[in-house]
Each structure stands twice: as structure tokens, then as C-alpha cells.
Amino acid sequence: MRKPVIAGNWKMHVRAQEATELVRQLRAACETDAVEVVVCPPSTSLATAHEALRGSSIGLGAQNVHWEPQGAFTGEISAPMLVEAGCRYVIIGHSERRQHFGETDATVRKRLGAALTHHLTPIVCIGETLAEREANQTWAVLERQLGAVFTDCAGWDCGGLILAYEPVWAIGTGRNATPEQAQDAHQFIRQWVAKRCGAAAAHVIRLLYGGSVSAGNAAGLLQQPDVDGALVGGASLKADAFTAIVRAAADTTAVKT
Ligand code: PGA
């Protein structure tokens, strides 16, 4: 049984002072052994969040990582720096980075390499745009993105790798994928991983759904057999909504064992 992961992507929200308070509320409400809970603040709030999380089971993640450990890369942040800041996870290839900051399949793979080298658990985002879905290209897009992610993957421990299926049309729009659409995509991804890396790898890899996950729709999505958790944007900024999603994930562990 795969342990569910609920990761909050705070994006460019939550300044340091607010991070202390949000973490305090989350610690009071959603520490649980049943779910791997992660928060991913913006870089300037990482240190404060790390301090506020001291002794907590809630993990800390960053929203991006550069592939070089150091160098002349203005505006970037490296894996050793994230480790030093207390991060254990990092989001890679989010569609907002692909759309607005020139992220490509190739740079996603390079960032992933750095995360793995420095023992950060990567949360790699993939997913199709609305135009691609409407043109029946969803599977082709996922295949292309997965092919890039799994380049030179010999020897990988897929148990330490998290993929987030985030259909771009569902992110921040309030229009989530239906549980059936999410399950279809996740099943496709798991079968692809099985073909590429073997059944054991496909069995342990965790596949999160992301895109307008809310307290109201989380249970239906998380109950799907191949949905192992959620990457949550907007709803991760409110402790009560995020806590409800964590509880929904904890409840599914009983159903899925
Ligand atoms: P959303 O964002 O939950 O606000 O749609 C999800 C994400 O971008 O990871």
C-alpha cells in the first residue's frame, strides 16, 4: 500500500511571518502518520517554515531547483542550498514554470537529476493543456513528458519519486478533473512506468493529482485506486481546507488497504 502524499504548493504566496502562523495551524490540525504531508513555501519563507516545523512530521519542500550545485545562475537556487534550508522535497516542472519561465522537458530532467543526487524527493509535474486535451493529445503529451523524465533512469528507486498529474486546464480554474478523468490518466501513467521500469517500480511510485483540489472534491479524487495523493495550490493556503484534504487522504487508507 502506497502512503498518500498531500503537498501544498504555496506558489508566490505566504510571506515569512504568515508562514509561521499557517504552519502553527497545520501542526495543530494535520500531523498524522497515515499521510505524508508536505508544504512548499516560496524561497524567502523556507527558513521560517523550517523553524516552525521543527519536530513536526510535516515535510518541507521548495518549488524549483537548479541543476548545478552553484554558479553564475542569477535568480536560481541549488539543491545543496535547499537541503541546507531544511527541504526534503522539491516541485519540478510545474506547468506555471513551463508556461511562463521557459521550462522544457530537457530542463525538467536536469533539475530532477540534481534533486536525486542530493536526496531531495522530487515532485515532478506533468499534464496536458486544454487545447491538447481537446485535440485528443493527452496520452501523447503524457508519453512525451514521461519519456523525458525517465531518460537514463537505470537504478532509480521509484519509491522515492513522486509524479504529479496536473492537467493545465484544471490549475487555479476551479474546474477539477473528474475522479474518472484523474483515474484514467493515473492508470495510463502507472502502466507507462510499468513498461519502462517494471511492475515493481510502477507499484511503488506515487502519483498525485493536482488542479483545483478542494475540501469538497478531495475524497472522490483520492479514493481512486491510482490516485496516491494531491498537489494542492489555492486550498493549501487555508489551514482548514488543507486539513480537510489531509483527512480525506487518511480516510482512503482504510478503503485502499
Ligand atoms: P490549484 O493549483 O490547486 O490552485 O489548482 C494546483 C497546483 O498548481 O499545483
PDB file of C-alpha atoms and ligand atoms in Angstrom:
ATOM      1  CA  MET A   1       0.000   0.000   0.000  1.00  0.00           C
ATOM      2  CA  ARG A   2       1.405   3.359  -1.048  1.00  0.00           C
ATOM      3  CA  LYS A   3       1.382   6.036   1.657  1.00  0.00           C
ATOM      4  CA  PRO A   4      -0.638   9.001   0.420  1.00  0.00           C
ATOM      5  CA  VAL A   5       1.087  12.352  -0.024  1.00  0.00           C
ATOM      6  CA  ILE A   6      -0.661  15.689   0.342  1.00  0.00           C
ATOM      7  CA  ALA A   7       1.620  18.514  -0.747  1.00  0.00           C
ATOM      8  CA  GLY A   8       0.736  22.186  -0.510  1.00  0.00           C
ATOM      9  CA  ASN A   9       2.186  24.382  -3.241  1.00  0.00           C
ATOM     10  CA  TRP A  10       2.053  27.865  -1.776  1.00  0.00           C
ATOM     11  CA  LYS A  11       3.293  29.382  -5.075  1.00  0.00           C
ATOM     12  CA  MET A  12       4.144  33.104  -4.656  1.00  0.00           C
ATOM     13  CA  HIS A  13       2.036  33.474  -1.528  1.00  0.00           C
ATOM     14  CA  VAL A  14       2.688  33.466   2.223  1.00  0.00           C
ATOM     15  CA  ARG A  15       5.401  35.770   3.494  1.00  0.00           C
ATOM     16  CA  ALA A  16       7.657  34.639   6.305  1.00  0.00           C
ATOM     17  CA  GLN A  17       5.522  35.997   9.129  1.00  0.00           C
ATOM     18  CA  GLU A  18       2.381  34.414   7.688  1.00  0.00           C
ATOM     19  CA  ALA A  19       4.246  31.132   7.224  1.00  0.00           C
ATOM     20  CA  THR A  20       4.815  30.839  10.965  1.00  0.00           C
ATOM     21  CA  GLU A  21       1.109  31.163  11.626  1.00  0.00           C
ATOM     22  CA  LEU A  22      -0.003  28.839   8.804  1.00  0.00           C
ATOM     23  CA  VAL A  23       2.480  26.177   9.910  1.00  0.00           C
ATOM     24  CA  ARG A  24       1.291  26.543  13.508  1.00  0.00           C
ATOM     25  CA  GLN A  25      -2.292  25.905  12.410  1.00  0.00           C
ATOM     26  CA  LEU A  26      -1.288  22.949  10.250  1.00  0.00           C
ATOM     27  CA  ARG A  27       0.734  21.376  13.049  1.00  0.00           C
ATOM     28  CA  ALA A  28      -2.270  21.580  15.330  1.00  0.00           C
ATOM     29  CA  ALA A  29      -4.603  20.000  12.798  1.00  0.00           C
ATOM     30  CA  CYS A  30      -2.904  17.728  10.300  1.00  0.00           C
ATOM     31  CA  GLU A  31       0.007  15.832  11.744  1.00  0.00           C
ATOM     32  CA  THR A  32      -0.776  12.202  11.065  1.00  0.00           C
ATOM     33  CA  ASP A  33       1.189   9.021  10.458  1.00  0.00           C
ATOM     34  CA  ALA A  34      -1.285   7.965   7.797  1.00  0.00           C
ATOM     35  CA  VAL A  35      -0.341  10.670   5.298  1.00  0.00           C
ATOM     36  CA  GLU A  36       2.920  12.256   4.161  1.00  0.00           C
ATOM     37  CA  VAL A  37       2.120  15.958   4.475  1.00  0.00           C
ATOM     38  CA  VAL A  38       4.397  18.471   2.752  1.00  0.00           C
ATOM     39  CA  VAL A  39       4.356  22.255   2.452  1.00  0.00           C
ATOM     40  CA  CYS A  40       6.237  24.100  -0.305  1.00  0.00           C
ATOM     41  CA  PRO A  41       6.628  27.779   0.585  1.00  0.00           C
ATOM     42  CA  PRO A  42       8.340  30.391  -1.599  1.00  0.00           C
ATOM     43  CA  SER A  43      12.117  30.559  -1.102  1.00  0.00           C
ATOM     44  CA  THR A  44      12.128  33.515   1.279  1.00  0.00           C
ATOM     45  CA  SER A  45       9.760  31.733   3.671  1.00  0.00           C
ATOM     46  CA  LEU A  46      11.646  28.418   3.710  1.00  0.00           C
ATOM     47  CA  ALA A  47      13.842  29.219   6.708  1.00  0.00           C
ATOM     48  CA  THR A  48      10.919  30.454   8.787  1.00  0.00           C
ATOM     49  CA  ALA A  49       8.767  27.495   7.830  1.00  0.00           C
ATOM     50  CA  HIS A  50      11.632  25.134   8.635  1.00  0.00           C
ATOM     51  CA  GLU A  51      11.974  26.659  12.081  1.00  0.00           C
ATOM     52  CA  ALA A  52       8.213  26.480  12.675  1.00  0.00           C
ATOM     53  CA  LEU A  53       8.195  22.824  11.561  1.00  0.00           C
ATOM     54  CA  ARG A  54      10.951  21.723  13.946  1.00  0.00           C
ATOM     55  CA  GLY A  55       9.987  18.347  15.414  1.00  0.00           C
ATOM     56  CA  SER A  56       6.992  18.026  13.095  1.00  0.00           C
ATOM     57  CA  SER A  57       6.149  15.131  10.787  1.00  0.00           C
ATOM     58  CA  ILE A  58       5.177  17.686   8.123  1.00  0.00           C
ATOM     59  CA  GLY A  59       7.898  17.888   5.466  1.00  0.00           C
ATOM     60  CA  LEU A  60       9.306  20.986   3.816  1.00  0.00           C
ATOM     61  CA  GLY A  61       9.674  21.359   0.054  1.00  0.00           C
ATOM     62  CA  ALA A  62      10.791  24.000  -2.430  1.00  0.00           C
ATOM     63  CA  GLN A  63       9.098  24.978  -5.688  1.00  0.00           C
ATOM     64  CA  ASN A  64      12.094  24.681  -8.022  1.00  0.00           C
ATOM     65  CA  VAL A  65      15.764  23.686  -8.082  1.00  0.00           C
ATOM     66  CA  HIS A  66      18.666  24.372 -10.424  1.00  0.00           C
ATOM     67  CA  TRP A  67      20.740  21.522 -11.829  1.00  0.00           C
ATOM     68  CA  GLU A  68      24.150  22.949 -10.860  1.00  0.00           C
ATOM     69  CA  PRO A  69      25.238  22.986  -7.208  1.00  0.00           C
ATOM     70  CA  GLN A  70      26.482  26.587  -7.545  1.00  0.00           C
ATOM     71  CA  GLY A  71      27.487  29.096 -10.172  1.00  0.00           C
ATOM     72  CA  ALA A  72      26.544  32.165 -12.158  1.00  0.00           C
ATOM     73  CA  PHE A  73      22.802  31.496 -12.419  1.00  0.00           C
ATOM     74  CA  THR A  74      21.115  34.662 -11.214  1.00  0.00           C
ATOM     75  CA  GLY A  75      17.744  34.031  -9.618  1.00  0.00           C
ATOM     76  CA  GLU A  76      18.210  30.279  -9.282  1.00  0.00           C
ATOM     77  CA  ILE A  77      18.645  28.142  -6.170  1.00  0.00           C
ATOM     78  CA  SER A  78      20.578  24.888  -5.938  1.00  0.00           C
ATOM     79  CA  ALA A  79      19.855  21.529  -4.358  1.00  0.00           C
ATOM     80  CA  PRO A  80      22.573  21.849  -1.668  1.00  0.00           C
ATOM     81  CA  MET A  81      21.092  25.251  -0.768  1.00  0.00           C
ATOM     82  CA  LEU A  82      17.637  23.731  -0.418  1.00  0.00           C
ATOM     83  CA  VAL A  83      18.992  20.910   1.731  1.00  0.00           C
ATOM     84  CA  GLU A  84      20.706  23.499   3.906  1.00  0.00           C
ATOM     85  CA  ALA A  85      17.395  25.356   4.240  1.00  0.00           C
ATOM     86  CA  GLY A  86      15.777  22.178   5.564  1.00  0.00           C
ATOM     87  CA  CYS A  87      13.987  20.976   2.416  1.00  0.00           C
ATOM     88  CA  ARG A  88      13.321  17.302   1.835  1.00  0.00           C
ATOM     89  CA  TYR A  89      11.136  17.690  -1.256  1.00  0.00           C
ATOM     90  CA  VAL A  90      11.117  19.833  -4.367  1.00  0.00           C
ATOM     91  CA  ILE A  91       8.480  20.512  -7.012  1.00  0.00           C
ATOM     92  CA  ILE A  92       9.915  20.276 -10.530  1.00  0.00           C
ATOM     93  CA  GLY A  93       8.402  21.190 -13.893  1.00  0.00           C
ATOM     94  CA  HIS A  94       5.228  22.822 -12.631  1.00  0.00           C
ATOM     95  CA  SER A  95       3.138  23.953 -15.575  1.00  0.00           C
ATOM     96  CA  GLU A  96       3.422  27.576 -14.451  1.00  0.00           C
ATOM     97  CA  ARG A  97       7.180  27.263 -14.870  1.00  0.00           C
ATOM     98  CA  ARG A  98       6.721  25.533 -18.218  1.00  0.00           C
ATOM     99  CA  GLN A  99       4.244  28.215 -19.376  1.00  0.00           C
ATOM    100  CA  HIS A 100       5.826  31.400 -18.032  1.00  0.00           C
ATOM    101  CA  PHE A 101       9.502  30.680 -17.440  1.00  0.00           C
ATOM    102  CA  GLY A 102      10.626  28.622 -20.403  1.00  0.00           C
ATOM    103  CA  GLU A 103      10.863  25.301 -18.578  1.00  0.00           C
ATOM    104  CA  THR A 104      11.238  22.427 -21.046  1.00  0.00           C
ATOM    105  CA  ASP A 105      11.198  18.642 -20.826  1.00  0.00           C
ATOM    106  CA  ALA A 106      15.002  18.759 -21.007  1.00  0.00           C
ATOM    107  CA  THR A 107      15.448  21.238 -18.142  1.00  0.00           C
ATOM    108  CA  VAL A 108      12.912  19.313 -16.062  1.00  0.00           C
ATOM    109  CA  ARG A 109      15.094  16.225 -16.446  1.00  0.00           C
ATOM    110  CA  LYS A 110      18.221  18.152 -15.461  1.00  0.00           C
ATOM    111  CA  ARG A 111      16.551  19.577 -12.350  1.00  0.00           C
ATOM    112  CA  LEU A 112      15.327  16.103 -11.457  1.00  0.00           C
ATOM    113  CA  GLY A 113      18.889  14.787 -11.662  1.00  0.00           C
ATOM    114  CA  ALA A 114      20.077  17.388  -9.153  1.00  0.00           C
ATOM    115  CA  ALA A 115      17.221  16.588  -6.768  1.00  0.00           C
ATOM    116  CA  LEU A 116      18.000  12.872  -6.840  1.00  0.00           C
ATOM    117  CA  THR A 117      21.743  13.435  -6.399  1.00  0.00           C
ATOM    118  CA  HIS A 118      21.102  15.493  -3.283  1.00  0.00           C
ATOM    119  CA  HIS A 119      18.419  13.197  -1.858  1.00  0.00           C
ATOM    120  CA  LEU A 120      15.544  15.606  -2.264  1.00  0.00           C
ATOM    121  CA  THR A 121      12.291  13.813  -3.052  1.00  0.00           C
ATOM    122  CA  PRO A 122      11.195  15.228  -6.411  1.00  0.00           C
ATOM    123  CA  ILE A 123       7.560  16.000  -7.150  1.00  0.00           C
ATOM    124  CA  VAL A 124       7.651  16.119 -10.949  1.00  0.00           C
ATOM    125  CA  CYS A 125       4.647  17.721 -12.636  1.00  0.00           C
ATOM    126  CA  ILE A 126       3.234  16.613 -15.954  1.00  0.00           C
ATOM    127  CA  GLY A 127      -0.077  17.264 -17.659  1.00  0.00           C
ATOM    128  CA  GLU A 128      -1.773  18.451 -20.819  1.00  0.00           C
ATOM    129  CA  THR A 129      -3.247  21.830 -21.731  1.00  0.00           C
ATOM    130  CA  LEU A 130      -6.901  22.273 -22.637  1.00  0.00           C
ATOM    131  CA  ALA A 131      -6.046  22.571 -26.337  1.00  0.00           C
ATOM    132  CA  GLU A 132      -4.084  19.325 -26.159  1.00  0.00           C
ATOM    133  CA  ARG A 133      -6.940  17.525 -24.399  1.00  0.00           C
ATOM    134  CA  GLU A 134      -9.471  18.797 -26.910  1.00  0.00           C
ATOM    135  CA  ALA A 135      -7.238  17.662 -29.758  1.00  0.00           C
ATOM    136  CA  ASN A 136      -7.096  14.174 -28.205  1.00  0.00           C
ATOM    137  CA  GLN A 137      -3.407  14.556 -27.492  1.00  0.00           C
ATOM    138  CA  THR A 138      -3.478  13.857 -23.756  1.00  0.00           C
ATOM    139  CA  TRP A 139      -1.789  10.461 -23.964  1.00  0.00           C
ATOM    140  CA  ALA A 140       0.795  11.655 -26.485  1.00  0.00           C
ATOM    141  CA  VAL A 141       1.701  14.632 -24.287  1.00  0.00           C
ATOM    142  CA  LEU A 142       1.994  12.466 -21.174  1.00  0.00           C
ATOM    143  CA  GLU A 143       4.132   9.972 -23.098  1.00  0.00           C
ATOM    144  CA  ARG A 144       6.446  12.725 -24.262  1.00  0.00           C
ATOM    145  CA  GLN A 145       6.775  14.235 -20.786  1.00  0.00           C
ATOM    146  CA  LEU A 146       7.260  10.831 -19.142  1.00  0.00           C
ATOM    147  CA  GLY A 147       9.847   9.875 -21.756  1.00  0.00           C
ATOM    148  CA  ALA A 148      11.876  12.937 -20.816  1.00  0.00           C
ATOM    149  CA  VAL A 149      11.518  12.359 -17.066  1.00  0.00           C
ATOM    150  CA  PHE A 150      12.603   8.716 -17.363  1.00  0.00           C
ATOM    151  CA  THR A 151      15.656   9.322 -19.548  1.00  0.00           C
ATOM    152  CA  ASP A 152      18.631   7.369 -18.122  1.00  0.00           C
ATOM    153  CA  CYS A 153      16.593   6.019 -15.221  1.00  0.00           C
ATOM    154  CA  ALA A 154      18.517   2.771 -14.692  1.00  0.00           C
ATOM    155  CA  GLY A 155      18.924   2.120 -10.984  1.00  0.00           C
ATOM    156  CA  TRP A 156      16.303   4.602  -9.846  1.00  0.00           C
ATOM    157  CA  ASP A 157      14.327   3.848  -6.719  1.00  0.00           C
ATOM    158  CA  CYS A 158      10.852   4.779  -7.918  1.00  0.00           C
ATOM    159  CA  GLY A 159       9.614   4.588  -4.329  1.00  0.00           C
ATOM    160  CA  GLY A 160      11.436   7.877  -3.798  1.00  0.00           C
ATOM    161  CA  LEU A 161       9.943   9.559  -6.840  1.00  0.00           C
ATOM    162  CA  ILE A 162       6.617  11.381  -6.903  1.00  0.00           C
ATOM    163  CA  LEU A 163       4.823  12.354 -10.114  1.00  0.00           C
ATOM    164  CA  ALA A 164       2.004  14.883 -10.096  1.00  0.00           C
ATOM    165  CA  TYR A 165      -0.535  14.678 -12.892  1.00  0.00           C
ATOM    166  CA  GLU A 166      -1.776  18.240 -13.218  1.00  0.00           C
ATOM    167  CA  PRO A 167      -3.960  18.937 -16.228  1.00  0.00           C
ATOM    168  CA  VAL A 168      -3.170  22.572 -17.005  1.00  0.00           C
ATOM    169  CA  TRP A 169      -6.841  23.379 -17.607  1.00  0.00           C
ATOM    170  CA  ALA A 170      -7.637  22.404 -14.016  1.00  0.00           C
ATOM    171  CA  ILE A 171      -4.992  24.506 -12.272  1.00  0.00           C
ATOM    172  CA  GLY A 172      -6.368  27.524 -10.458  1.00  0.00           C
ATOM    173  CA  THR A 173      -9.545  27.415 -12.530  1.00  0.00           C
ATOM    174  CA  GLY A 174     -11.913  25.798 -10.055  1.00  0.00           C
ATOM    175  CA  ARG A 175     -12.525  23.166 -12.733  1.00  0.00           C
ATOM    176  CA  ASN A 176     -11.002  19.964 -11.406  1.00  0.00           C
ATOM    177  CA  ALA A 177     -10.673  16.777 -13.406  1.00  0.00           C
ATOM    178  CA  THR A 178     -13.441  14.354 -12.541  1.00  0.00           C
ATOM    179  CA  PRO A 179     -12.361  11.378 -10.446  1.00  0.00           C
ATOM    180  CA  GLU A 180     -12.765   9.230 -13.586  1.00  0.00           C
ATOM    181  CA  GLN A 181     -10.583  11.533 -15.704  1.00  0.00           C
ATOM    182  CA  ALA A 182      -7.934  11.567 -12.987  1.00  0.00           C
ATOM    183  CA  GLN A 183      -8.038   7.790 -12.591  1.00  0.00           C
ATOM    184  CA  ASP A 184      -7.753   7.274 -16.378  1.00  0.00           C
ATOM    185  CA  ALA A 185      -4.663   9.464 -16.555  1.00  0.00           C
ATOM    186  CA  HIS A 186      -3.082   7.943 -13.461  1.00  0.00           C
ATOM    187  CA  GLN A 187      -3.679   4.424 -14.736  1.00  0.00           C
ATOM    188  CA  PHE A 188      -2.113   5.397 -18.041  1.00  0.00           C
ATOM    189  CA  ILE A 189       0.925   6.842 -16.234  1.00  0.00           C
ATOM    190  CA  ARG A 190       1.324   3.788 -13.973  1.00  0.00           C
ATOM    191  CA  GLN A 191       1.106   1.436 -16.947  1.00  0.00           C
ATOM    192  CA  TRP A 192       3.681   3.533 -18.785  1.00  0.00           C
ATOM    193  CA  VAL A 193       6.040   3.318 -15.785  1.00  0.00           C
ATOM    194  CA  ALA A 194       5.470  -0.452 -15.634  1.00  0.00           C
ATOM    195  CA  LYS A 195       6.518  -0.801 -19.262  1.00  0.00           C
ATOM    196  CA  ARG A 196       9.554   1.430 -18.835  1.00  0.00           C
ATOM    197  CA  CYS A 197      10.790   0.407 -15.379  1.00  0.00           C
ATOM    198  CA  GLY A 198       8.954  -2.779 -14.474  1.00  0.00           C
ATOM    199  CA  ALA A 199       5.957  -3.738 -12.388  1.00  0.00           C
ATOM    200  CA  ALA A 200       7.674  -3.277  -9.027  1.00  0.00           C
ATOM    201  CA  ALA A 201       8.582   0.330  -9.831  1.00  0.00           C
ATOM    202  CA  ALA A 202       5.071   1.045 -11.067  1.00  0.00           C
ATOM    203  CA  HIS A 203       3.676  -0.398  -7.867  1.00  0.00           C
ATOM    204  CA  VAL A 204       5.662   1.865  -5.533  1.00  0.00           C
ATOM    205  CA  ILE A 205       5.751   5.161  -7.439  1.00  0.00           C
ATOM    206  CA  ARG A 206       3.334   7.706  -6.027  1.00  0.00           C
ATOM    207  CA  LEU A 207       1.083   9.605  -8.406  1.00  0.00           C
ATOM    208  CA  LEU A 208      -0.537  12.792  -7.134  1.00  0.00           C
ATOM    209  CA  TYR A 209      -3.401  14.595  -8.784  1.00  0.00           C
ATOM    210  CA  GLY A 210      -3.277  18.396  -8.912  1.00  0.00           C
ATOM    211  CA  GLY A 211      -5.669  21.020 -10.225  1.00  0.00           C
ATOM    212  CA  SER A 212      -8.386  22.729  -8.172  1.00  0.00           C
ATOM    213  CA  VAL A 213      -8.332  20.126  -5.400  1.00  0.00           C
ATOM    214  CA  SER A 214     -10.587  21.353  -2.597  1.00  0.00           C
ATOM    215  CA  ALA A 215     -12.067  20.169   0.673  1.00  0.00           C
ATOM    216  CA  GLY A 216     -15.219  19.349  -1.299  1.00  0.00           C
ATOM    217  CA  ASN A 217     -13.781  17.258  -4.141  1.00  0.00           C
ATOM    218  CA  ALA A 218     -10.739  15.658  -2.474  1.00  0.00           C
ATOM    219  CA  ALA A 219     -12.384  12.473  -1.226  1.00  0.00           C
ATOM    220  CA  GLY A 220     -13.748  11.487  -4.639  1.00  0.00           C
ATOM    221  CA  LEU A 221     -10.373  12.010  -6.293  1.00  0.00           C
ATOM    222  CA  LEU A 222      -8.306  10.353  -3.553  1.00  0.00           C
ATOM    223  CA  GLN A 223     -10.486   7.252  -3.469  1.00  0.00           C
ATOM    224  CA  GLN A 224      -9.418   6.369  -6.995  1.00  0.00           C
ATOM    225  CA  PRO A 225      -7.115   3.347  -6.972  1.00  0.00           C
ATOM    226  CA  ASP A 226      -4.230   5.030  -8.808  1.00  0.00           C
ATOM    227  CA  VAL A 227      -4.501   8.445  -7.125  1.00  0.00           C
ATOM    228  CA  ASP A 228      -1.986   8.400  -4.272  1.00  0.00           C
ATOM    229  CA  GLY A 229      -2.410  11.942  -3.071  1.00  0.00           C
ATOM    230  CA  ALA A 230      -2.720  15.530  -4.194  1.00  0.00           C
ATOM    231  CA  LEU A 231      -0.660  18.575  -5.055  1.00  0.00           C
ATOM    232  CA  VAL A 232      -2.774  21.409  -3.745  1.00  0.00           C
ATOM    233  CA  GLY A 233      -2.427  25.071  -4.704  1.00  0.00           C
ATOM    234  CA  GLY A 234      -5.111  27.535  -3.612  1.00  0.00           C
ATOM    235  CA  ALA A 235      -6.633  25.296  -0.936  1.00  0.00           C
ATOM    236  CA  SER A 236      -3.223  24.829   0.719  1.00  0.00           C
ATOM    237  CA  LEU A 237      -3.235  28.472   1.821  1.00  0.00           C
ATOM    238  CA  LYS A 238      -6.148  27.902   4.220  1.00  0.00           C
ATOM    239  CA  ALA A 239      -5.415  25.614   7.148  1.00  0.00           C
ATOM    240  CA  ASP A 240      -8.976  24.308   7.406  1.00  0.00           C
ATOM    241  CA  ALA A 241      -9.264  23.422   3.701  1.00  0.00           C
ATOM    242  CA  PHE A 242      -5.821  21.806   3.608  1.00  0.00           C
ATOM    243  CA  THR A 243      -6.572  19.863   6.782  1.00  0.00           C
ATOM    244  CA  ALA A 244      -9.810  18.561   5.289  1.00  0.00           C
ATOM    245  CA  ILE A 245      -7.857  17.287   2.267  1.00  0.00           C
ATOM    246  CA  VAL A 246      -5.295  15.590   4.535  1.00  0.00           C
ATOM    247  CA  ARG A 247      -8.154  13.928   6.467  1.00  0.00           C
ATOM    248  CA  ALA A 248      -9.745  12.760   3.210  1.00  0.00           C
ATOM    249  CA  ALA A 249      -6.421  11.153   2.278  1.00  0.00           C
ATOM    250  CA  ALA A 250      -6.141   9.483   5.700  1.00  0.00           C
ATOM    251  CA  ASP A 251      -9.677   8.103   5.288  1.00  0.00           C
ATOM    252  CA  THR A 252      -8.816   6.495   1.947  1.00  0.00           C
ATOM    253  CA  THR A 253      -6.032   4.442   3.503  1.00  0.00           C
ATOM    254  CA  ALA A 254      -8.678   2.326   5.214  1.00  0.00           C
ATOM    255  CA  VAL A 255     -10.519   1.768   1.920  1.00  0.00           C
ATOM    256  CA  LYS A 256      -7.425   1.059  -0.165  1.00  0.00           C
ATOM    257  CA  THR A 257      -5.612  -1.485   2.032  1.00  0.00           C
TER     258      THR A 257
HETATM  259  P1  PGA B   1      -4.657  24.753  -7.619  1.00  0.00           P
HETATM  260  O1  PGA B   1      -3.100  24.579  -8.009  1.00  0.00           O
HETATM  261  O2  PGA B   1      -4.952  23.726  -6.555  1.00  0.00           O
HETATM  262  O3  PGA B   1      -4.765  26.168  -7.121  1.00  0.00           O
HETATM  263  O4  PGA B   1      -5.446  24.499  -8.857  1.00  0.00           O
HETATM  264  C1  PGA B   1      -2.523  23.314  -8.087  1.00  0.00           C
HETATM  265  C2  PGA B   1      -1.087  23.447  -8.497  1.00  0.00           C
HETATM  266  O5  PGA B   1      -0.774  24.365  -9.262  1.00  0.00           O
HETATM  267  O6  PGA B   1      -0.220  22.661  -8.075  1.00  0.00           O
END
